[in-house]
Short mmCIF file of C-alpha atoms in Angstrom, two decimals:
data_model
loop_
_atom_site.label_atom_id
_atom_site.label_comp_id
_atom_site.label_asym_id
_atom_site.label_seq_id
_atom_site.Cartn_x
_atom_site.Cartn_y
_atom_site.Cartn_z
CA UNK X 52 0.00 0.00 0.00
CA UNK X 53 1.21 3.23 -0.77
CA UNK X 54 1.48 6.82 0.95
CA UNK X 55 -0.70 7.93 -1.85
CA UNK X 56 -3.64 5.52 -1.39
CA UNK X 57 -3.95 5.81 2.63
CA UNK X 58 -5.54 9.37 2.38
CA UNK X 59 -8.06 7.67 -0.33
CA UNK X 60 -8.76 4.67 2.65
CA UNK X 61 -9.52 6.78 5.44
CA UNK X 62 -11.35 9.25 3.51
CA UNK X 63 -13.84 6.04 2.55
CA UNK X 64 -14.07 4.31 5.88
CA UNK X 65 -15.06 7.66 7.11
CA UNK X 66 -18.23 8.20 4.67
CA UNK X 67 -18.82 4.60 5.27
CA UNK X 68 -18.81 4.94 9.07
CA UNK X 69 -21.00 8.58 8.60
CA UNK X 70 -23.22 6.77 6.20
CA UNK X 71 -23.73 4.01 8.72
CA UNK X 72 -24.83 6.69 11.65
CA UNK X 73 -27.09 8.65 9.43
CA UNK X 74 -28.81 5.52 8.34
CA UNK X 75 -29.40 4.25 12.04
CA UNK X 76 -30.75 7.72 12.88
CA UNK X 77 -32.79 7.72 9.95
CA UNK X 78 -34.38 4.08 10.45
CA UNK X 79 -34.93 4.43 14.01
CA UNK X 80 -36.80 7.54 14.17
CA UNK X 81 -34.83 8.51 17.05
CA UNK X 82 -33.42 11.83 17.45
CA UNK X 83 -30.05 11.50 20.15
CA UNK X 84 -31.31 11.83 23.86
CA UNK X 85 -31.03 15.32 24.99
CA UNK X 86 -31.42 15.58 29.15
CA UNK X 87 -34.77 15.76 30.25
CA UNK X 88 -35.27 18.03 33.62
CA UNK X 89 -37.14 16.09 36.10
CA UNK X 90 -40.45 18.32 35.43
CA UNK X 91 -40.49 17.31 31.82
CA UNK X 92 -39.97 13.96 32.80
CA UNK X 93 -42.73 14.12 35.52
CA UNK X 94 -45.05 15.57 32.20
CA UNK X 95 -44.27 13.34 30.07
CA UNK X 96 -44.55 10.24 32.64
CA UNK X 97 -48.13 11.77 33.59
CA UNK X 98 -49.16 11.66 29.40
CA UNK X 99 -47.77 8.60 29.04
CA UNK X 100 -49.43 7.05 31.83
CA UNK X 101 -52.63 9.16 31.47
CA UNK X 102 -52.71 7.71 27.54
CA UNK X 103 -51.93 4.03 28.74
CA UNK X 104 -54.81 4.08 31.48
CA UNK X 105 -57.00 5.53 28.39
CA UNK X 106 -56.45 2.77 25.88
CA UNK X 107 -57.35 -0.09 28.96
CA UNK X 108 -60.62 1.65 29.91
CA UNK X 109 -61.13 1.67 25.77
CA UNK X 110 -60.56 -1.61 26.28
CA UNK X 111 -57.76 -0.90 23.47
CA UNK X 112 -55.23 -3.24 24.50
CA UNK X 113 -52.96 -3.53 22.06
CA UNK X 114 -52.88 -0.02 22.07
CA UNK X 115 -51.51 -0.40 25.85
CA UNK X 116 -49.40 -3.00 25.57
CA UNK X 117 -47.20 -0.47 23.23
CA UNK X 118 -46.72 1.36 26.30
CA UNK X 119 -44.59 -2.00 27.91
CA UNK X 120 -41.02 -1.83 28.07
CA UNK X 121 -38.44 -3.79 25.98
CA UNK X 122 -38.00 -6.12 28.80
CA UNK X 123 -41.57 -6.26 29.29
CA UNK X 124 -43.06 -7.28 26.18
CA UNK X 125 -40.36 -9.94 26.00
CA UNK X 126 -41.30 -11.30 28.73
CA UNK X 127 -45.00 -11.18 28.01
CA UNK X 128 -46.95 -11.98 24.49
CA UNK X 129 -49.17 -9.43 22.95
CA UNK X 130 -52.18 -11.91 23.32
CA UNK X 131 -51.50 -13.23 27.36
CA UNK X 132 -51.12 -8.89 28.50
CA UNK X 133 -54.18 -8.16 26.48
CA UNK X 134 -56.57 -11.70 28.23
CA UNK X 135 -54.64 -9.86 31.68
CA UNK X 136 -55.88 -6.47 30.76
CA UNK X 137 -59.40 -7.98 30.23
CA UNK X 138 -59.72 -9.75 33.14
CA UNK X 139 -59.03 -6.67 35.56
CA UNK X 140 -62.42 -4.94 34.04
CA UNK X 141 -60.84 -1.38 34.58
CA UNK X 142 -63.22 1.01 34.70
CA UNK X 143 -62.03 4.89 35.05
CA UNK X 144 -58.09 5.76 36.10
CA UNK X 145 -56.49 8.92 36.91
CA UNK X 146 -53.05 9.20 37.58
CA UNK X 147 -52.52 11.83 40.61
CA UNK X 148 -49.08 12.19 40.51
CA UNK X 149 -45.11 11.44 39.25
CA UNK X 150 -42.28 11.98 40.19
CA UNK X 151 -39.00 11.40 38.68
CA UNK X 152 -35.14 10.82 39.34
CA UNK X 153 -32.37 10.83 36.30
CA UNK X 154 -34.31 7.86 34.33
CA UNK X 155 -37.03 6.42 36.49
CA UNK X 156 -40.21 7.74 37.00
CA UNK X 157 -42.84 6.52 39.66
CA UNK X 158 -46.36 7.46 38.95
CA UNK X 159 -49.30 7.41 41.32
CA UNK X 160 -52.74 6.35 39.80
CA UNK X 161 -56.40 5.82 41.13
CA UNK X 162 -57.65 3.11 38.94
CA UNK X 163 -61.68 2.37 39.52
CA UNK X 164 -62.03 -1.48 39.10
CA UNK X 165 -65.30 -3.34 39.39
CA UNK X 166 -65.41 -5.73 42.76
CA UNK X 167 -67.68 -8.27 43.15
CA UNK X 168 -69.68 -9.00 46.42
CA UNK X 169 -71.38 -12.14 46.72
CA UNK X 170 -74.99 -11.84 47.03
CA UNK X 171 -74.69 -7.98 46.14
CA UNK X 172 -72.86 -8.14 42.58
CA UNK X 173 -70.20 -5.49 41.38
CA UNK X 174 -69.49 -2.72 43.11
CA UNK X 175 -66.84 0.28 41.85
CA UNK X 176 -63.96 0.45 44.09
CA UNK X 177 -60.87 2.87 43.74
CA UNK X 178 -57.93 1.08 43.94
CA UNK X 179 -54.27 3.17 44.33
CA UNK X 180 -51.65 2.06 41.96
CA UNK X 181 -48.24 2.77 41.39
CA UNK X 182 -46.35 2.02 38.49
CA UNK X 183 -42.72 2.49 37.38
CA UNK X 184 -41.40 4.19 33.98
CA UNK X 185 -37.79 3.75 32.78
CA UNK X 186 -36.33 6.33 30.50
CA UNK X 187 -34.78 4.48 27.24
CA UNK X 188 -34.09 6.12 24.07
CA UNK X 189 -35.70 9.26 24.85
CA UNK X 190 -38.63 7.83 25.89
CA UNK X 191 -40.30 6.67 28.76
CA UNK X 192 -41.69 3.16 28.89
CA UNK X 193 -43.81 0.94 31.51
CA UNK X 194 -42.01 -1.73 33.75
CA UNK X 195 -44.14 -4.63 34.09
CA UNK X 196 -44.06 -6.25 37.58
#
């Protein structure tokens, strides 16, 4: 290899390796993670949970299993979270609260779930739940537990 041809090499594996970024950037969607203070991450955990609780009273379940984790939809199929979801009956939800450290977000929710009595039938009942949100790829997304 000669002097004259190294210049020519690097110059190619560097469009190669720039060609390689802007094509992950482009295919994922994802713009690079810019820090989030805690009150926009408290927000956005409060939307994100606020839309999840939606789409299970909608009884859109797919829709809410979207809202799972990485970790959590692996370790859960689309079709076992949504007979789960169904099961539970939720009624009404309204989250009351998050709060948020550097990529975790805990959010407090009333969820209204039907309970039944024997010899009286269902009754409404608030229920308080809290749920965990991880911060991944500039987005926050439910831990299942």
């Amino acid at each position: 290899m000669s002097l004259k041809t190294l210049p020519q090499i690097v110059t190619i594996a560097a469009a190669l390796v720039a060609s390689v970024l802007l094509t992950a950037c482009a295919t994922t969607g994802v713009a690079p993670a810019q820090k989030l203070t805690p009150e926009q991450l408290q927000k956005r955990a409060t939307e994100r949970s606020t839309a999840r609780w939606k789409a299970l009273t909608d009884k859109r379940f797919s829709d809410a299993f979207g809202f799972l984790s990485e970790a959590s939809r692996a370790s859960v199929s689309a079709i076992e979270h949504e007979a789960a979801m169904k099961r539970m009956g939720y009624l009404a939800a309204t989250v009351e609260s998050a709060s948020c450290d550097d990529s975790i977000c805990s959010v407090k929710t009333i969820v209204m779930l039907p309970i039944f009595v024997r010899g009286v039938g269902a009754r409404p009942q608030n229920v308080p739940v809290e749920e965990q949100w991880i911060l991944n790829g500039g987005e926050l997304w439910l831990i299942r537990r």
